[in-house]
Amino acid sequence: MVYTDTRDKSVKTDFRTAVINGMNKDTGGLYIPVEFPKLASSFINKTPEPGFREIAFEMAKPYVEGEISDSDLMAIIQDAYPFSAPVVPVDKTSYMLELFHGPTCAFKDFGARFMARVMSYFNRNESSTLHILVATSGDTGSAVGSAFHNVPGLDVTILYPEGKVSKLQEKQLSTFDGNVRALKIKGTFDDCQKLVKTAFTDEALRSKLRLSSANSINISRLLPQSFYYMYSSLVVRSRAWGDSKIENPAIIAVVPSGNFGNLTSGLIAREMGAPITGFVAATNSNRTIPDWIATGKYEPRPSVETYANAMDVGAPSNYERIAAMYSLDEVKSLFASYWLDNDGIINSIKNCYERTGYTVDPHGAVGWKAWSDIKNGMMEKLVAGEKNDFTKPGLTPNIPKWANKVISKEALGIILETAHPAKFSSTVQSAIGISPTIPDRLEKVLSLPDKAIPMENDYNKFKEWLLANLK
């Protein structure tokens, strides 16, 4: 497979280079495959549907062809995924895709564990350490830290915004040792991301340290997240008639999004043949992408703090990939977009619990409310001519191509539940009056000592720290 650059289509490189470099240091662009090969229809239409690891292998194979053997790729997948992604029906036309069954209880485990093993594979014959820099608004850092902890030849530095992640998330970030450490930055996630991106384009720094990324700017984290879109859409298609008596449903993936890497992974799955008709780009008050879809103008802005902190991103990196894959008209045809403020998030957690008995986290709550509103009349009103105000919470005034499938009750929604609700216990408890049970793998980190290193939001000081502490 050949990979190019979102900012310079003349760039042609291989998977190893794209993974190890993270982003193109010469242009600041993100790597993207020049094509998205379709899986064989005989595979996609197998009865019963293929399992998660089988899907992962078939989807990954064309992207690593000639660089990772089939046997090594299967070993990477089997080691990365001792867990799967259960699809849980919550009503006749809505399914929760539970992405929190990995070691850090967040969807980032799917990408980070694959990426760590691929990087280790490519770095196995190198004499120097590969230094991973990762900015996090909550869950990415802990997933990357867990995935890379004690992996030979790799070293990880996590940047997170001080005071802007949940207490449990911070414990997951600040308690690593050995080859993983965390810097708590006095600023926002966007500040953390800017520090990392600046480091990648700093020739003087890169002449002394081998650097790579572990955010969704790295293609090896983006591609594996496409696996669960294919898997869940095949599962839902298979069981649709039994659940809802809908034949050949329009499957809509409802994606809580911040940096929009997760949604981009869904687009990759659809390009490869996943039976997904469309997407809902669902976010919090950091509504850069919904505003772009509503107005046609992409205007990044400083992020604001919300209860769904993993989506507190004002300048989403993967806008570049979405814009490289599709025109704005194609995006509008494929996407509905929706956003909620903090009050809406609390009300959605409560509403989901009262209507279904399912406890959803603040990010999944945005997806739940988006799908609930869309299928219960909001899309129909939009099609009928009622113009929503995109500056207020709710559905943005854009009518996707699949709108009539919702109105005619031929659509099913897969809502991505991206993190375990226990990671946001106080928010969930304030909504439903019950504190979620904390999984053992989360509870054990609460007693570990904090080791995070304070850092000013100053690139020169950050660079000075890297040069003094990384070898």
CSV table of C-alpha atoms in Angstrom, one decimal:
chain,number,residue,atom,x,y,z
A,1,MET,CA,0.0,0.0,0.0
A,2,VAL,CA,1.2,3.5,-0.9
A,3,TYR,CA,0.5,6.4,1.6
A,4,THR,CA,0.4,10.0,0.7
A,5,ASP,CA,0.0,13.3,2.6
A,6,THR,CA,-3.1,15.4,3.2
A,7,ARG,CA,-1.2,18.5,2.3
A,8,ASP,CA,1.0,17.3,-0.6
A,9,LYS,CA,-0.5,14.6,-2.8
A,10,SER,CA,2.9,14.1,-4.6
A,11,VAL,CA,4.2,12.4,-1.4
A,12,LYS,CA,4.4,8.7,-1.7
A,13,THR,CA,5.7,6.5,1.1
A,14,ASP,CA,5.1,3.1,2.8
A,15,PHE,CA,3.3,2.0,5.9
A,16,ARG,CA,6.5,1.7,8.0
A,17,THR,CA,7.5,5.3,7.3
A,18,ALA,CA,4.0,6.6,7.9
A,19,VAL,CA,3.9,4.8,11.3
A,20,ILE,CA,7.3,5.7,12.5
A,21,ASN,CA,7.2,9.4,11.4
A,22,GLY,CA,3.6,9.9,12.7
A,23,MET,CA,3.1,12.9,10.4
A,24,ASN,CA,5.1,14.4,7.6
A,25,LYS,CA,7.7,16.7,9.2
A,26,ASP,CA,8.3,18.6,6.0
A,27,THR,CA,4.7,19.7,5.5
A,28,GLY,CA,2.9,19.1,8.8
A,29,GLY,CA,0.4,16.9,6.9
A,30,LEU,CA,-1.1,13.6,7.9
A,31,TYR,CA,-0.5,10.3,6.2
A,32,ILE,CA,-3.4,8.7,4.4
A,33,PRO,CA,-3.7,5.6,2.1
A,34,VAL,CA,-3.9,6.5,-1.6
A,35,GLU,CA,-6.8,4.0,-1.8
A,36,PHE,CA,-9.2,2.0,0.4
A,37,PRO,CA,-9.5,-1.5,-0.9
A,38,LYS,CA,-12.9,-3.2,-0.7
A,39,LEU,CA,-13.1,-6.5,1.2
A,40,ALA,CA,-14.5,-9.4,-0.8
A,41,SER,CA,-18.3,-9.5,-0.8
A,42,SER,CA,-18.1,-13.2,0.0
A,43,PHE,CA,-16.3,-12.3,3.3
A,44,ILE,CA,-18.7,-9.4,4.2
A,45,ASN,CA,-21.7,-11.6,3.5
A,46,LYS,CA,-20.6,-14.7,5.3
A,47,THR,CA,-23.2,-16.5,7.5
A,48,PRO,CA,-22.7,-16.3,10.4
A,49,GLU,CA,-20.8,-13.0,10.3
A,50,PRO,CA,-17.0,-13.2,10.8
A,51,GLY,CA,-15.6,-12.6,14.3
A,52,PHE,CA,-13.8,-9.5,15.4
A,53,ARG,CA,-10.2,-10.8,15.1
A,54,GLU,CA,-11.0,-12.4,11.7
A,55,ILE,CA,-12.3,-9.0,10.5
A,56,ALA,CA,-9.3,-7.2,11.9
A,57,PHE,CA,-6.9,-9.5,10.0
A,58,GLU,CA,-8.7,-9.1,6.7
A,59,MET,CA,-9.0,-5.3,7.0
A,60,ALA,CA,-5.4,-4.8,8.1
A,61,LYS,CA,-3.8,-7.1,5.5
A,62,PRO,CA,-3.9,-4.8,2.5
A,63,TYR,CA,-2.5,-1.8,4.4
A,64,VAL,CA,0.6,-3.7,5.6
A,65,GLU,CA,1.1,-5.9,2.5
A,66,GLY,CA,4.8,-6.5,1.8
A,67,GLU,CA,5.9,-5.1,5.1
A,68,ILE,CA,4.3,-7.4,7.7
A,69,SER,CA,3.8,-11.1,6.9
A,70,ASP,CA,0.4,-12.7,7.4
A,71,SER,CA,1.7,-14.8,10.3
A,72,ASP,CA,3.2,-11.8,12.1
A,73,LEU,CA,0.1,-9.7,11.5
A,74,MET,CA,-2.1,-12.4,12.9
A,75,ALA,CA,0.2,-12.7,16.0
A,76,ILE,CA,-0.1,-8.9,16.4
A,77,ILE,CA,-3.9,-9.0,16.3
A,78,GLN,CA,-4.2,-11.9,18.6
A,79,ASP,CA,-1.9,-10.3,21.2
A,80,ALA,CA,-3.6,-6.8,20.8
A,81,TYR,CA,-7.2,-8.1,21.2
A,82,PRO,CA,-7.9,-10.5,24.0
A,83,PHE,CA,-11.2,-8.5,24.2
A,84,SER,CA,-13.9,-7.6,21.7
A,85,ALA,CA,-16.6,-5.0,21.2
A,86,PRO,CA,-20.0,-6.2,22.3
A,87,VAL,CA,-23.1,-4.8,20.5
A,88,VAL,CA,-25.8,-4.3,23.0
A,89,PRO,CA,-29.4,-3.5,21.9
A,90,VAL,CA,-31.1,-0.8,24.1
A,91,ASP,CA,-34.3,-0.6,22.1
A,92,LYS,CA,-35.6,-2.0,18.8
A,93,THR,CA,-33.7,0.4,16.6
A,94,SER,CA,-30.7,1.5,18.8
A,95,TYR,CA,-27.5,-0.4,19.7
A,96,MET,CA,-24.7,0.5,22.0
A,97,LEU,CA,-21.3,-0.5,20.7
A,98,GLU,CA,-19.3,-1.0,23.9
A,99,LEU,CA,-15.7,0.0,23.3
A,100,PHE,CA,-14.6,0.0,27.0
A,101,HIS,CA,-13.7,-3.7,27.5
A,102,GLY,CA,-10.0,-3.2,27.0
A,103,PRO,CA,-7.4,-2.6,29.8
A,104,THR,CA,-8.1,1.2,30.2
A,105,CYS,CA,-11.9,1.0,29.6
A,106,ALA,CA,-11.9,3.3,26.6
A,107,PHE,CA,-12.1,2.9,22.8
A,108,LYS,CA,-8.5,4.1,22.5
A,109,ASP,CA,-7.3,0.7,23.6
A,110,PHE,CA,-8.3,-0.7,20.1
A,111,GLY,CA,-6.0,1.7,18.3
A,112,ALA,CA,-3.2,2.0,20.9
A,113,ARG,CA,-2.6,-1.7,21.4
A,114,PHE,CA,-2.3,-2.4,17.7
A,115,MET,CA,-0.1,0.6,17.2
A,116,ALA,CA,2.3,-0.4,20.0
A,117,ARG,CA,2.8,-3.8,18.6
A,118,VAL,CA,3.3,-2.5,15.0
A,119,MET,CA,5.8,0.1,16.2
A,120,SER,CA,7.7,-2.5,18.2
A,121,TYR,CA,7.7,-4.8,15.1
A,122,PHE,CA,9.2,-2.0,12.9
A,123,ASN,CA,11.6,-0.9,15.6
A,124,ARG,CA,13.0,-4.3,16.5
A,125,ASN,CA,16.3,-3.9,14.5
A,126,GLU,CA,16.9,-0.3,15.5
A,127,SER,CA,19.8,0.6,17.9
A,128,SER,CA,18.2,3.8,19.2
A,129,THR,CA,14.9,4.4,21.2
A,130,LEU,CA,11.8,5.6,19.4
A,131,HIS,CA,10.2,8.4,21.4
A,132,ILE,CA,6.4,8.6,21.3
A,133,LEU,CA,4.8,12.0,22.1
A,134,VAL,CA,1.1,12.0,22.7
A,135,ALA,CA,-1.3,14.7,23.6
A,136,THR,CA,-4.5,13.6,25.4
A,137,SER,CA,-7.8,15.2,26.4
A,138,GLY,CA,-8.5,12.2,28.7
A,139,ASP,CA,-8.5,8.6,27.4
A,140,THR,CA,-5.8,8.5,24.7
A,141,GLY,CA,-2.9,9.0,27.1
A,142,SER,CA,-3.9,6.1,29.4
A,143,ALA,CA,-4.5,3.8,26.5
A,144,VAL,CA,-1.2,4.6,24.9
A,145,GLY,CA,0.6,4.4,28.2
A,146,SER,CA,-0.9,1.0,29.0
A,147,ALA,CA,-0.2,-0.3,25.4
A,148,PHE,CA,3.4,0.8,25.3
A,149,HIS,CA,4.4,0.2,29.0
A,150,ASN,CA,7.6,-1.9,29.1
A,151,VAL,CA,7.6,-2.5,25.3
A,152,PRO,CA,11.3,-2.7,24.4
A,153,GLY,CA,12.8,0.1,22.2
A,154,LEU,CA,9.8,2.4,22.8
A,155,ASP,CA,9.5,5.4,25.2
A,156,VAL,CA,6.4,7.4,25.8
A,157,THR,CA,5.8,11.0,27.0
A,158,ILE,CA,2.1,11.9,27.6
A,159,LEU,CA,0.9,15.6,27.7
A,160,TYR,CA,-2.4,16.3,29.3
A,161,PRO,CA,-4.2,19.6,30.3
A,162,GLU,CA,-3.9,20.1,34.1
A,163,GLY,CA,-7.2,20.2,35.8
A,164,LYS,CA,-9.2,19.3,32.7
A,165,VAL,CA,-9.5,15.6,32.9
A,166,SER,CA,-11.5,13.5,35.4
A,167,LYS,CA,-9.8,12.4,38.6
A,168,LEU,CA,-9.8,8.8,37.6
A,169,GLN,CA,-8.5,9.7,34.1
A,170,GLU,CA,-5.7,11.6,35.7
A,171,LYS,CA,-4.8,8.7,38.0
A,172,GLN,CA,-4.5,6.5,34.8
A,173,LEU,CA,-2.2,9.1,33.3
A,174,SER,CA,0.0,10.1,36.2
A,175,THR,CA,0.9,6.8,37.7
A,176,PHE,CA,3.1,5.2,35.0
A,177,ASP,CA,6.8,4.5,35.5
A,178,GLY,CA,9.7,3.1,33.5
A,179,ASN,CA,9.4,4.0,29.9
A,180,VAL,CA,6.2,6.0,30.2
A,181,ARG,CA,5.7,9.3,32.0
A,182,ALA,CA,3.1,12.2,32.0
A,183,LEU,CA,3.5,15.9,31.8
A,184,LYS,CA,0.6,18.0,33.1
A,185,ILE,CA,0.4,21.2,31.0
A,186,LYS,CA,-1.0,24.5,32.2
A,187,GLY,CA,-3.4,24.9,29.3
A,188,THR,CA,-5.9,23.1,27.2
A,189,PHE,CA,-5.8,19.9,25.0
A,190,ASP,CA,-5.2,22.1,22.0
A,191,ASP,CA,-2.1,23.6,23.7
A,192,CYS,CA,-0.9,20.0,24.4
A,193,GLN,CA,-1.5,19.0,20.8
A,194,LYS,CA,0.3,22.2,19.5
A,195,LEU,CA,3.4,21.4,21.6
A,196,VAL,CA,3.5,17.9,20.1
A,197,LYS,CA,2.9,19.0,16.5
A,198,THR,CA,5.6,21.7,16.9
A,199,ALA,CA,8.1,19.1,18.2
A,200,PHE,CA,7.5,17.0,15.1
A,201,THR,CA,8.4,19.8,12.7
A,202,ASP,CA,11.4,20.9,14.8
A,203,GLU,CA,14.4,19.8,12.7
A,204,ALA,CA,16.9,20.5,15.5
A,205,LEU,CA,15.0,18.4,17.9
A,206,ARG,CA,14.4,15.5,15.4
A,207,SER,CA,18.2,15.5,14.6
A,208,LYS,CA,18.7,14.4,18.3
A,209,LEU,CA,15.6,12.3,19.0
A,210,ARG,CA,13.7,9.8,16.9
A,211,LEU,CA,10.1,11.0,17.4
A,212,SER,CA,6.7,9.5,16.5
A,213,SER,CA,3.1,10.2,17.5
A,214,ALA,CA,0.4,8.1,19.1
A,215,ASN,CA,-2.6,10.4,18.7
A,216,SER,CA,-5.1,9.7,15.9
A,217,ILE,CA,-2.7,11.7,13.7
A,218,ASN,CA,-0.8,8.4,13.4
A,219,ILE,CA,-2.3,6.1,10.8
A,220,SER,CA,-1.5,3.0,12.8
A,221,ARG,CA,-4.0,4.1,15.4
A,222,LEU,CA,-6.6,5.2,13.0
A,223,LEU,CA,-6.8,2.0,10.8
A,224,PRO,CA,-7.5,-0.5,13.6
A,225,GLN,CA,-10.4,1.6,14.9
A,226,SER,CA,-12.1,0.8,11.7
A,227,PHE,CA,-12.2,-2.9,12.7
A,228,TYR,CA,-15.1,-2.4,15.2
A,229,TYR,CA,-17.2,-0.4,12.7
A,230,MET,CA,-17.1,-3.3,10.2
A,231,TYR,CA,-17.7,-5.8,13.0
A,232,SER,CA,-20.7,-4.0,14.6
A,233,SER,CA,-22.4,-3.1,11.3
A,234,LEU,CA,-22.3,-6.8,10.2
A,235,VAL,CA,-23.6,-7.9,13.6
A,236,VAL,CA,-26.5,-5.4,13.5
A,237,ARG,CA,-27.3,-6.2,9.9
A,238,SER,CA,-27.5,-9.9,10.8
A,239,ARG,CA,-29.8,-9.4,13.8
A,240,ALA,CA,-32.0,-6.5,12.5
A,241,TRP,CA,-34.9,-8.5,11.3
A,242,GLY,CA,-35.2,-10.4,14.6
A,243,ASP,CA,-35.0,-7.2,16.6
A,244,SER,CA,-37.1,-4.7,14.6
A,245,LYS,CA,-38.5,-6.5,11.5
A,246,ILE,CA,-36.6,-4.1,9.3
A,247,GLU,CA,-35.3,-5.7,6.2
A,248,ASN,CA,-32.2,-4.2,4.6
A,249,PRO,CA,-31.9,-1.4,7.2
A,250,ALA,CA,-30.0,1.8,6.7
A,251,ILE,CA,-27.3,1.5,9.4
A,252,ILE,CA,-26.3,4.9,10.9
A,253,ALA,CA,-23.1,5.1,13.0
A,254,VAL,CA,-23.5,7.7,15.7
A,255,VAL,CA,-20.0,8.8,16.7
A,256,PRO,CA,-19.1,11.0,19.7
A,257,SER,CA,-16.1,12.9,18.4
A,258,GLY,CA,-13.4,15.3,19.5
A,259,ASN,CA,-10.4,15.0,17.3
A,260,PHE,CA,-12.5,13.2,14.8
A,261,GLY,CA,-10.1,10.3,14.4
A,262,ASN,CA,-12.8,7.8,15.5
A,263,LEU,CA,-15.3,9.1,12.9
A,264,THR,CA,-12.5,9.0,10.2
A,265,SER,CA,-12.0,5.3,11.1
A,266,GLY,CA,-15.7,4.7,10.4
A,267,LEU,CA,-15.3,6.3,7.0
A,268,ILE,CA,-12.4,4.0,6.2
A,269,ALA,CA,-14.6,1.0,7.2
A,270,ARG,CA,-17.4,2.2,5.0
A,271,GLU,CA,-15.0,2.7,2.1
A,272,MET,CA,-13.9,-1.0,2.6
A,273,GLY,CA,-17.5,-2.2,2.3
A,274,ALA,CA,-19.0,-2.0,5.8
A,275,PRO,CA,-22.8,-1.8,5.4
A,276,ILE,CA,-23.0,1.7,6.9
A,277,THR,CA,-25.3,4.1,5.2
A,278,GLY,CA,-24.3,7.3,7.1
A,279,PHE,CA,-22.9,8.9,10.2
A,280,VAL,CA,-23.9,11.3,12.9
A,281,ALA,CA,-21.0,13.5,14.0
A,282,ALA,CA,-21.9,14.1,17.6
A,283,THR,CA,-19.9,16.4,19.9
A,284,ASN,CA,-20.1,18.8,22.8
A,285,SER,CA,-19.9,22.6,22.9
A,286,ASN,CA,-16.6,22.3,20.9
A,287,ARG,CA,-18.7,22.3,17.8
A,288,THR,CA,-16.1,23.1,15.1
A,289,ILE,CA,-17.1,20.3,12.8
A,290,PRO,CA,-20.9,20.7,13.2
A,291,ASP,CA,-20.4,24.4,12.4
A,292,TRP,CA,-18.3,23.5,9.3
A,293,ILE,CA,-21.1,21.2,8.1
A,294,ALA,CA,-23.7,23.9,8.8
A,295,THR,CA,-21.9,26.8,7.2
A,296,GLY,CA,-19.3,25.4,4.9
A,297,LYS,CA,-16.6,27.3,6.8
A,298,TYR,CA,-14.0,25.5,8.9
A,299,GLU,CA,-13.0,27.7,11.7
A,300,PRO,CA,-11.0,26.1,14.5
A,301,ARG,CA,-11.2,27.9,17.9
A,302,PRO,CA,-9.9,27.6,21.4
A,303,SER,CA,-11.5,24.6,23.2
A,304,VAL,CA,-13.9,24.9,26.1
A,305,GLU,CA,-14.2,22.6,29.1
A,306,THR,CA,-17.2,20.2,29.2
A,307,TYR,CA,-18.4,17.1,31.1
A,308,ALA,CA,-17.4,15.1,28.0
A,309,ASN,CA,-13.8,16.1,28.2
A,310,ALA,CA,-12.3,13.6,25.7
A,311,MET,CA,-14.1,15.7,23.1
A,312,ASP,CA,-12.8,19.1,24.3
A,313,VAL,CA,-11.0,19.8,21.0
A,314,GLY,CA,-11.4,23.1,19.2
A,315,ALA,CA,-9.0,22.3,16.3
A,316,PRO,CA,-9.6,18.7,15.4
A,317,SER,CA,-6.6,17.2,13.5
A,318,ASN,CA,-8.6,14.7,11.5
A,319,TYR,CA,-10.6,17.4,9.7
A,320,GLU,CA,-7.6,17.3,7.3
A,321,ARG,CA,-8.2,13.6,6.5
A,322,ILE,CA,-12.0,14.0,6.2
A,323,ALA,CA,-11.5,17.0,3.8
A,324,ALA,CA,-8.9,15.0,1.9
A,325,MET,CA,-11.3,12.0,1.4
A,326,TYR,CA,-14.5,13.9,0.6
A,327,SER,CA,-15.7,17.2,-0.8
A,328,LEU,CA,-17.9,19.3,1.5
A,329,ASP,CA,-21.0,18.3,-0.5
A,330,GLU,CA,-20.1,14.6,0.0
A,331,VAL,CA,-19.7,15.2,3.7
A,332,LYS,CA,-23.1,16.9,3.9
A,333,SER,CA,-24.6,14.0,2.0
A,334,LEU,CA,-23.1,11.4,4.4
A,335,PHE,CA,-23.2,13.2,7.7
A,336,ALA,CA,-25.8,14.6,10.1
A,337,SER,CA,-24.2,16.7,12.8
A,338,TYR,CA,-25.3,17.4,16.4
A,339,TRP,CA,-23.9,19.0,19.5
A,340,LEU,CA,-24.9,19.2,23.2
A,341,ASP,CA,-23.9,21.5,26.1
A,342,ASN,CA,-23.3,20.3,29.6
A,343,ASP,CA,-27.0,20.5,30.7
A,344,GLY,CA,-27.9,18.4,27.7
A,345,ILE,CA,-25.3,15.8,28.6
A,346,ILE,CA,-26.6,15.4,32.1
A,347,ASN,CA,-30.2,15.2,30.8
A,348,SER,CA,-29.2,12.6,28.2
A,349,ILE,CA,-27.5,10.4,30.8
A,350,LYS,CA,-30.7,10.5,32.8
A,351,ASN,CA,-33.0,10.0,29.9
A,352,CYS,CA,-31.1,7.0,28.6
A,353,TYR,CA,-31.1,5.4,32.0
A,354,GLU,CA,-34.8,6.1,32.7
A,355,ARG,CA,-35.9,4.9,29.2
A,356,THR,CA,-33.7,1.8,28.8
A,357,GLY,CA,-32.0,1.0,32.1
A,358,TYR,CA,-28.6,1.5,30.4
A,359,THR,CA,-26.0,3.6,32.0
A,360,VAL,CA,-24.1,5.7,29.5
A,361,ASP,CA,-21.0,7.8,29.9
A,362,PRO,CA,-21.0,11.6,29.0
A,363,HIS,CA,-19.6,11.0,25.6
A,364,GLY,CA,-22.0,8.2,24.7
A,365,ALA,CA,-24.7,10.4,26.1
A,366,VAL,CA,-24.2,12.9,23.3
A,367,GLY,CA,-24.5,10.0,20.8
A,368,TRP,CA,-27.7,8.7,22.5
A,369,LYS,CA,-29.4,12.1,22.5
A,370,ALA,CA,-28.4,12.7,18.9
A,371,TRP,CA,-29.9,9.4,17.7
A,372,SER,CA,-32.9,9.7,19.9
A,373,ASP,CA,-33.8,13.2,18.6
A,374,ILE,CA,-33.0,12.3,15.0
A,375,LYS,CA,-35.3,9.2,14.9
A,376,ASN,CA,-38.0,10.7,17.0
A,377,GLY,CA,-39.0,13.6,14.8
A,378,MET,CA,-36.1,16.1,14.6
A,379,MET,CA,-34.9,14.9,11.2
A,380,GLU,CA,-38.5,14.9,9.9
A,381,LYS,CA,-38.9,18.5,11.0
A,382,LEU,CA,-35.7,19.5,9.3
A,383,VAL,CA,-36.8,17.8,6.0
A,384,ALA,CA,-40.1,19.6,6.3
A,385,GLY,CA,-38.3,22.9,6.3
A,386,GLU,CA,-37.8,23.8,10.0
A,387,LYS,CA,-34.5,25.5,10.2
A,388,ASN,CA,-32.5,24.8,13.3
A,389,ASP,CA,-30.1,27.4,14.7
A,390,PHE,CA,-26.7,25.8,14.5
A,391,THR,CA,-25.4,28.0,17.3
A,392,LYS,CA,-27.8,26.2,19.7
A,393,PRO,CA,-27.6,22.6,21.0
A,394,GLY,CA,-29.2,20.0,18.8
A,395,LEU,CA,-29.3,18.9,15.2
A,396,THR,CA,-27.5,21.2,12.7
A,397,PRO,CA,-29.5,22.3,9.7
A,398,ASN,CA,-28.1,19.8,7.2
A,399,ILE,CA,-30.1,17.1,5.5
A,400,PRO,CA,-28.0,14.0,4.7
A,401,LYS,CA,-28.9,11.7,1.8
A,402,TRP,CA,-30.2,9.0,4.3
A,403,ALA,CA,-32.7,11.4,6.0
A,404,ASN,CA,-35.8,9.7,4.5
A,405,LYS,CA,-34.7,6.3,5.7
A,406,VAL,CA,-35.0,7.6,9.2
A,407,ILE,CA,-38.4,9.2,8.5
A,408,SER,CA,-39.8,6.0,7.0
A,409,LYS,CA,-38.5,4.0,10.0
A,410,GLU,CA,-36.0,2.0,8.0
A,411,ALA,CA,-32.9,3.0,9.9
A,412,LEU,CA,-31.0,1.6,12.8
A,413,GLY,CA,-28.5,3.4,14.9
A,414,ILE,CA,-25.2,2.1,16.3
A,415,ILE,CA,-24.1,4.5,19.1
A,416,LEU,CA,-20.4,4.3,20.0
A,417,GLU,CA,-20.1,4.1,23.8
A,418,THR,CA,-16.5,5.1,23.9
A,419,ALA,CA,-15.7,4.8,27.7
A,420,HIS,CA,-16.8,3.1,30.8
A,421,PRO,CA,-19.2,5.3,32.8
A,422,ALA,CA,-17.2,4.7,36.0
A,423,LYS,CA,-14.4,7.0,34.5
A,424,PHE,CA,-16.9,9.8,34.9
A,425,SER,CA,-18.5,8.7,38.1
A,426,SER,CA,-19.4,12.1,39.6
A,427,THR,CA,-21.1,13.3,36.4
A,428,VAL,CA,-23.0,10.1,36.0
A,429,GLN,CA,-24.1,10.1,39.7
A,430,SER,CA,-25.3,13.6,39.4
A,431,ALA,CA,-27.5,12.6,36.5
A,432,ILE,CA,-29.0,9.3,37.8
A,433,GLY,CA,-28.3,9.3,41.5
A,434,ILE,CA,-26.3,6.1,41.3
A,435,SER,CA,-22.5,5.8,41.1
A,436,PRO,CA,-21.4,3.3,38.4
A,437,THR,CA,-19.5,0.2,39.7
A,438,ILE,CA,-15.8,0.7,39.1
A,439,PRO,CA,-14.1,-2.2,37.2
A,440,ASP,CA,-11.2,-3.8,39.1
A,441,ARG,CA,-8.7,-2.7,36.5
A,442,LEU,CA,-9.7,0.9,37.1
A,443,GLU,CA,-10.0,0.7,40.9
A,444,LYS,CA,-6.4,-0.5,41.4
A,445,VAL,CA,-4.9,2.7,40.0
A,446,LEU,CA,-6.6,4.9,42.6
A,447,SER,CA,-4.1,3.8,45.2
A,448,LEU,CA,-1.0,4.4,43.1
A,449,PRO,CA,1.1,7.6,43.7
A,450,ASP,CA,0.9,10.4,41.2
A,451,LYS,CA,4.1,11.0,39.3
A,452,ALA,CA,3.0,13.6,36.7
A,453,ILE,CA,5.5,16.4,36.0
A,454,PRO,CA,4.2,20.0,35.9
A,455,MET,CA,5.0,21.9,32.7
A,456,GLU,CA,4.3,25.4,31.4
A,457,ASN,CA,2.6,25.9,28.1
A,458,ASP,CA,5.8,27.0,26.5
A,459,TYR,CA,7.4,25.2,23.6
A,460,ASN,CA,11.0,26.2,24.4
A,461,LYS,CA,10.7,24.9,28.0
A,462,PHE,CA,9.1,21.7,26.6
A,463,LYS,CA,11.9,21.2,24.1
A,464,GLU,CA,14.5,21.8,26.8
A,465,TRP,CA,12.9,19.2,29.0
A,466,LEU,CA,12.8,16.6,26.2
A,467,LEU,CA,16.5,17.1,25.4
A,468,ALA,CA,17.5,16.9,29.1
A,469,ASN,CA,15.4,13.8,29.9
A,470,LEU,CA,15.0,11.7,26.8
A,471,LYS,CA,18.0,9.7,25.5
